[in-house]
Structures are given as C-alpha cells and as structure tokens.
Amino acid sequence: MKIAFSAERLPTSGSLVLTVSEGPEWGDVAKGLNKKSDGHLTHLAKTNQFKGKRGEVLTLLSPTGLSYDRLVLVGIGEEKDLTEQKLVEAGGTALGSLPVNKLEDVSGAVDIAGGPIDAATAAALFAQGFVLRSYRFDKYFTKTPKDKLPTLRKMTVAVDDAKKAQRAFGRFDAVSKGVFLARNLVTEPANVIYPETLAAECVKLTELGVKVEVLGVKELTKLGMGSLLGVGQGSEKSSRVVVMHYKGNASAKDKRPVAFVGKGVTFDTGGISIKPAGGMEDMKYDMAGSAAVIGTICALAARKAKVNAVGVVGLVENMPSGNAQRPGDVVTSMSGQTIEVINTDAEGRLVLCDLLTYTQEKLKPRAMVNLATLTGAIVMALGNEHAGLFSNNDDLSQQLLTAGLAVEEKLWRFPMTEAYDKQLNSDIADMKNASNERVPGSIFGAQFLARFVDKKVPWAHLDIAGMAWTRRDLPACPKGATAYGVRLLEKLVADNYEGK
Ligand code: BES
Ligand code: MN
Ligand code: ZN
C-alpha cells in the first residue's frame, strides 16, 4: 500500500474515507461536506444511528449533493479522549470497509480540530492503521479469479502540514515493515520455514545494518546448550540459534543492549508426548515469539532507532522419531543445571532457558524480555485479550504494561513466588520441565525460566500463546498472524530506552 500526504484541497470525487468524532459538533471537513449536501449527511448519519463512536462505520454510495462515488465515515469517539491507537484502529477500520478489489486509490482525512494529538501525527497514525489492515498473504493461491485480487494500491491523506505527516509516518512505516515481516514468517508453513530457513531470513536483516550471527549444532554443543539441543534432536531439521545485533546508539551512556529473546519452535508436534491431531496445524505458529523478535529488530533498524538492541532466537523443530528425546530423560542446560524432561511437549522452556543463559552471560543486557507461545493454559486464563506478563522487576513490568496499553497489545501480570518455584523440584535432577500434579501451567513455565535468570537482570517473560494468531479480523490486523509484540517492543524502546 502506498501512502501519500498532500496539503492540496481535498478531492471532491472518487472515494473518501473520513474520521468523524463523537459529540454535538462535527469537524470542519464533515461540516463543509454536510453544507454542500444540504444537510443530507447529518440526516443520513441520524437515520443510520451513526454517532462517531469508536469502531462505527457508515458507508455512503454517491451521497446526494456531493460528487463522491463513495464516502466512508469512521468514528473515533470523543475528540478529547483521542489516543494514538484509536487513530490506528480508525485507519484499519477504514481499509476493512472498502472493497479493495474494486478500487485503485482513495483519499483520506482525519477531521479533528485540536485535542491531544496534532493533525500531522494523527494523519500518519491513521495511515499506519490503513497499511496494517491491508496485510495479505496470498502467495499460495494459484487460481484466484482476477476480480477477487486487490487493486487498491494507494491512499492520499489530506493534511495541512504534509511534510510533518510524512516524517511522522516514516517511523510508523518502519514498524509496519517489521510487523509484515513477522506476520509473513508466522504464516509460512513449517515445510517452508524451519530452523535453517528461518535463520536465513534473519541474515537478511544485514541489509538494514544489523550484524547477524548464526550458531549451528556444533557451536551450540560447544556452548553446552543441552536443553535446547534435546528438543531438536528428534528432527531431520537441525537446530539454530541466531543473534541479531543492532547498534543504533554508539554514544549511549549505558552501552549495554536491551535484549529480546524469542521461542522459535518452527513446528511443535509435542514430540514423544505427542499432541492430538485436531488443530495440530496451528503449531506452525509456535515460532511467533522469535518472529516478534525478528520483526522488532527489523523495525528498530529500519527507522534507525537510537538504541542498542539485540535479538536472540532459538530455532528448533519438535518431532517424534527414533532419535527423539524421551519423557524421563535428563538434560544438562548451558547454566549447568540439570532438567528432568517429564513432558516433551513442554519444550518451549527447554529452548528458552539456554537462550536466557546465553544472553545474560555473553551479551550482558540492561534488560531482557523473552516472548514465547509457551502454554495453552495462558489461553484459558486470558483468552485473546492479554498476553501473560511474568517479571522479576516492577519498573520493567510497568514499562511493558504501559506500552501494551498504548498500542493495544495488552498484558496482564501474574504472580511469581517461592512457593510456586518449589513445585519444579525433581526426584532425579535439579528441576523438571512439567508436573503431573495439578499446577498452574503458565506460572509453572515462568518459574522454570526464572531459575535461569540472574536476579540482578531486569527480566520479563511474555506468554503470547493466545495473542500470536487471530481467528477474526481485528481493526488493524486481518485474521491470521498478528505479529503481537513488534509494536509493543518498539514502543517500549521508544518510550524508555531510546537516546539514553
Ligand atoms: N506450543 C505449546 C503452547 C501453545 C498452545 C501455543 C496453544 C499456542 C497455542 C507449548 O509448547 C505446549 O505444548 N505447552 C504445553 C505444556 C504442558 C505439556 C506442560 C501445554 O500448554 O499444554
Ligand atoms: Mn509443546
Ligand atoms: Zn510449543
């Protein structure tokens, strides 16, 4: 989707998408159009009970008195309560209500007077939502009729300070690039994206100035990552760990990087503790944590963020085979701690624990955030509304919660205590990876990870199992892979770690 900003007068023909705020008075643009149409617009809004509430849309075809083919009004709620996210959503809702296979270009405008967000930034946010919702993944359709293919390629947003809007859009567009990359990687099936090919995708970030290291089985063995390697040993596809260094702030006071760590199980059959067949195809998205990390590093590099960040992803395939790890096996992690593998389907934590040790020891981060589709239990607890947040640090937690609210990638914090930690103890090793008792599954997973984290390192674990994929269209995301985490982490960096 191409976005342009123009300070010229709003076109009077073609298709126009326009935001409308809730309240007694419409904005100047809507008022002008209403006048031109002899009050027809307010009349139509009234009969359709369109009030300008957040999420409301009213599509008018050839409205009387105006020469538009199509006028789409999108509600943004009361102007005094306007937020960045509401504008992104409005742009997404606008795109979602257009017949993208029938139009080629549209014009748009954000019709606000003043309020908390300036007009240029508002126009850029609206455009970002439009772009985010336009995502498609149709490379595997070979028979789609031509008239079903999207033809909509461009939106021109009318805004007085078009230059400023364009500048603001630069950052948002870089974020969208990271989001699209993550969605693509998650959507690709597991016969296309497996450890080797996903590592190759990471290497492509060198084009953006990212230094990428790929560690193969030999190096991982030397590092002592017995826990991570145990997960991949049943697969024909050999495991990889990829480290992506983005150094955007050479003169920082604190040169230590912010570290993002991702679970990249390119397919999770469960291994010998095999999953039931129904829905197993979903487990291609068990690498969504790593995709979020890759997308975040992409976004930061693409917009030249003033920050030192590092992404670490553990790429493995969890398969049953004659060489697969068995329930009851004991593995030695890079930290030296031993783990009894009670359940080969609790593999994410086995991958992450070695990544956390590596990140802490070799990269000395100022903060460490890991993302993982770790437990089905988090979906039972929080559904598709919040990701689970587990942390050893209140400040980092607050930063994450705040960023999550701002970009509508929400989090909910769970408790971590010694009493929960005790449940990890094994009869034969330092700990077990799962329990046969009735334990709170998501907290158990988090407590497992915590055993590998130095208490002095601010650390957070995000359990994104319920957030990585959506079965229905969302305002700024069509159904499918969400890239949850990219916008969240980019915002976390922008608000707390950039230029510092
Ligand atoms: N990848 C799954 C978790 C998952 C579930 C992700 C649903 C996305 C959607 C994870 O590896 C897993 O299998 N977890 C087990 C852990 C259990 C065996 C302790 C689970 O949640 O059932
Ligand atoms: Mn599993
Ligand atoms: Zn898994």
Tab-separated table of N, CA, C and O in Angstrom, residues 3-6 8-11 13-19 29 68 70-72 74 91 94 98 105-111 123 126-127 130 154-160:
chain	number	residue	atom	x	y	z
A	3	ILE	N	1.305	5.207	0.551
A	3	ILE	CA	0.660	6.306	1.287
A	3	ILE	C	1.303	7.615	0.867
A	3	ILE	O	2.526	7.712	0.789
A	4	ALA	N	0.466	8.606	0.556
A	4	ALA	CA	0.997	9.938	0.271
A	4	ALA	C	0.254	10.947	1.147
A	4	ALA	O	-0.889	10.701	1.544
A	5	PHE	N	0.930	12.031	1.460
A	5	PHE	CA	0.282	13.101	2.211
A	5	PHE	C	0.257	14.345	1.331
A	5	PHE	O	1.253	14.654	0.670
A	6	SER	N	-0.862	15.023	1.309
A	6	SER	CA	-0.992	16.163	0.416
A	6	SER	C	-1.635	17.348	1.131
A	6	SER	O	-2.627	17.195	1.850
A	8	GLU	N	-2.830	19.798	-0.588
A	8	GLU	CA	-3.805	20.357	-1.539
A	8	GLU	C	-5.222	20.206	-0.975
A	8	GLU	O	-5.452	19.454	-0.043
A	9	ARG	N	-6.165	20.898	-1.625
A	9	ARG	CA	-7.551	20.746	-1.175
A	9	ARG	C	-8.019	19.304	-1.360
A	9	ARG	O	-7.592	18.593	-2.268
A	10	LEU	N	-8.889	18.891	-0.470
A	10	LEU	CA	-9.428	17.527	-0.521
A	10	LEU	C	-10.113	17.292	-1.868
A	10	LEU	O	-10.888	18.142	-2.309
A	11	PRO	N	-9.849	16.183	-2.538
A	11	PRO	CA	-10.551	15.910	-3.798
A	11	PRO	C	-12.065	15.857	-3.572
A	11	PRO	O	-12.511	15.516	-2.481
A	13	SER	N	-14.098	14.115	-5.753
A	13	SER	CA	-14.667	12.936	-6.421
A	13	SER	C	-13.907	11.685	-5.973
A	13	SER	O	-13.006	11.765	-5.146
A	14	GLY	N	-14.282	10.548	-6.545
A	14	GLY	CA	-13.627	9.292	-6.159
A	14	GLY	C	-14.131	8.803	-4.810
A	14	GLY	O	-15.284	9.024	-4.452
A	15	SER	N	-13.236	8.150	-4.066
A	15	SER	CA	-13.615	7.621	-2.754
A	15	SER	C	-12.883	8.384	-1.662
A	15	SER	O	-11.692	8.629	-1.774
A	16	LEU	N	-13.614	8.721	-0.626
A	16	LEU	CA	-13.015	9.432	0.504
A	16	LEU	C	-13.326	8.699	1.806
A	16	LEU	O	-14.471	8.315	2.049
A	17	VAL	N	-12.287	8.463	2.627
A	17	VAL	CA	-12.516	7.964	3.983
A	17	VAL	C	-12.204	9.097	4.954
A	17	VAL	O	-11.167	9.758	4.847
A	18	LEU	N	-13.113	9.318	5.868
A	18	LEU	CA	-13.044	10.483	6.742
A	18	LEU	C	-13.355	10.082	8.179
A	18	LEU	O	-14.333	9.378	8.432
A	19	THR	N	-12.521	10.525	9.125
A	19	THR	CA	-12.850	10.239	10.527
A	19	THR	C	-13.902	11.242	11.002
A	19	THR	O	-13.937	12.397	10.556
A	29	VAL	N	-14.211	19.518	8.108
A	29	VAL	CA	-14.366	18.850	6.806
A	29	VAL	C	-15.778	18.291	6.668
A	29	VAL	O	-16.475	18.532	5.669
A	68	TYR	N	-18.772	12.435	-4.727
A	68	TYR	CA	-18.026	11.216	-4.402
A	68	TYR	C	-18.791	9.978	-4.857
A	68	TYR	O	-20.012	9.928	-4.785
A	70	ARG	N	-18.041	7.241	-3.292
A	70	ARG	CA	-18.116	6.533	-2.012
A	70	ARG	C	-17.530	7.427	-0.927
A	70	ARG	O	-16.432	7.956	-1.081
A	71	LEU	N	-18.309	7.563	0.122
A	71	LEU	CA	-17.830	8.333	1.273
A	71	LEU	C	-17.935	7.435	2.496
A	71	LEU	O	-19.013	6.937	2.813
A	72	VAL	N	-16.799	7.187	3.128
A	72	VAL	CA	-16.799	6.305	4.306
A	72	VAL	C	-16.500	7.135	5.547
A	72	VAL	O	-15.442	7.773	5.637
A	74	VAL	N	-15.737	7.140	9.507
A	74	VAL	CA	-15.244	6.214	10.538
A	74	VAL	C	-15.214	6.941	11.878
A	74	VAL	O	-14.565	7.990	12.021
A	91	GLY	N	-7.956	3.969	10.929
A	91	GLY	CA	-7.369	3.720	9.608
A	91	GLY	C	-7.595	2.281	9.180
A	91	GLY	O	-7.933	1.996	8.023
A	94	ALA	N	-11.217	1.724	8.322
A	94	ALA	CA	-11.492	2.321	7.013
A	94	ALA	C	-11.113	1.343	5.900
A	94	ALA	O	-11.924	1.041	5.014
A	98	LEU	N	-13.586	-1.083	2.865
A	98	LEU	CA	-13.521	-0.769	1.424
A	98	LEU	C	-13.467	-2.047	0.590
A	98	LEU	O	-12.864	-3.034	0.999
A	105	ASP	N	-7.455	3.743	-5.900
A	105	ASP	CA	-6.917	4.655	-4.902
A	105	ASP	C	-8.049	5.357	-4.178
A	105	ASP	O	-9.168	5.434	-4.693
A	106	VAL	N	-7.763	5.815	-2.988
A	106	VAL	CA	-8.753	6.552	-2.207
A	106	VAL	C	-8.048	7.760	-1.596
A	106	VAL	O	-6.820	7.796	-1.509
A	107	SER	N	-8.866	8.727	-1.191
A	107	SER	CA	-8.289	9.799	-0.397
A	107	SER	C	-8.814	9.670	1.025
A	107	SER	O	-9.817	9.000	1.271
A	108	GLY	N	-8.095	10.293	1.942
A	108	GLY	CA	-8.472	10.183	3.347
A	108	GLY	C	-8.204	11.478	4.076
A	108	GLY	O	-7.421	12.310	3.606
A	109	ALA	N	-8.875	11.650	5.208
A	109	ALA	CA	-8.605	12.817	6.048
A	109	ALA	C	-8.998	12.511	7.481
A	109	ALA	O	-9.952	11.773	7.727
A	110	VAL	N	-8.195	13.047	8.400
A	110	VAL	CA	-8.532	12.965	9.825
A	110	VAL	C	-9.106	14.316	10.207
A	110	VAL	O	-8.419	15.329	10.168
A	111	ASP	N	-10.370	14.301	10.559
A	111	ASP	CA	-11.105	15.555	10.747
A	111	ASP	C	-11.170	15.915	12.230
A	111	ASP	O	-12.184	15.701	12.886
A	123	ALA	N	-2.700	12.167	11.115
A	123	ALA	CA	-2.807	11.688	9.726
A	123	ALA	C	-1.880	10.491	9.518
A	123	ALA	O	-2.249	9.507	8.867
A	126	PHE	N	-3.318	7.362	11.285
A	126	PHE	CA	-4.460	6.874	10.502
A	126	PHE	C	-3.929	6.058	9.307
A	126	PHE	O	-4.401	4.958	9.022
A	127	ALA	N	-2.900	6.601	8.658
A	127	ALA	CA	-2.305	5.911	7.504
A	127	ALA	C	-1.666	4.589	7.932
A	127	ALA	O	-1.757	3.585	7.223
A	130	PHE	N	-4.283	1.981	8.251
A	130	PHE	CA	-4.726	1.616	6.897
A	130	PHE	C	-3.765	0.570	6.316
A	130	PHE	O	-4.186	-0.452	5.770
A	154	LYS	N	-3.316	2.693	-3.158
A	154	LYS	CA	-2.828	3.977	-2.675
A	154	LYS	C	-3.886	4.763	-1.905
A	154	LYS	O	-5.047	4.790	-2.288
A	155	MET	N	-3.443	5.359	-0.818
A	155	MET	CA	-4.289	6.345	-0.138
A	155	MET	C	-3.518	7.663	-0.055
A	155	MET	O	-2.357	7.686	0.346
A	156	THR	N	-4.181	8.749	-0.418
A	156	THR	CA	-3.591	10.079	-0.273
A	156	THR	C	-4.323	10.786	0.856
A	156	THR	O	-5.543	10.969	0.801
A	157	VAL	N	-3.578	11.112	1.896
A	157	VAL	CA	-4.197	11.743	3.064
A	157	VAL	C	-4.015	13.253	2.970
A	157	VAL	O	-2.903	13.747	2.801
A	158	ALA	N	-5.136	13.938	3.078
A	158	ALA	CA	-5.082	15.400	3.041
A	158	ALA	C	-4.745	15.923	4.428
A	158	ALA	O	-5.402	15.567	5.412
A	159	VAL	N	-3.681	16.726	4.510
A	159	VAL	CA	-3.283	17.286	5.803
A	159	VAL	C	-2.460	18.552	5.525
A	159	VAL	O	-1.637	18.557	4.609
A	160	ASP	N	-2.692	19.593	6.334
A	160	ASP	CA	-2.019	20.879	6.063
A	160	ASP	C	-0.506	20.738	6.057
A	160	ASP	O	0.157	21.142	5.110
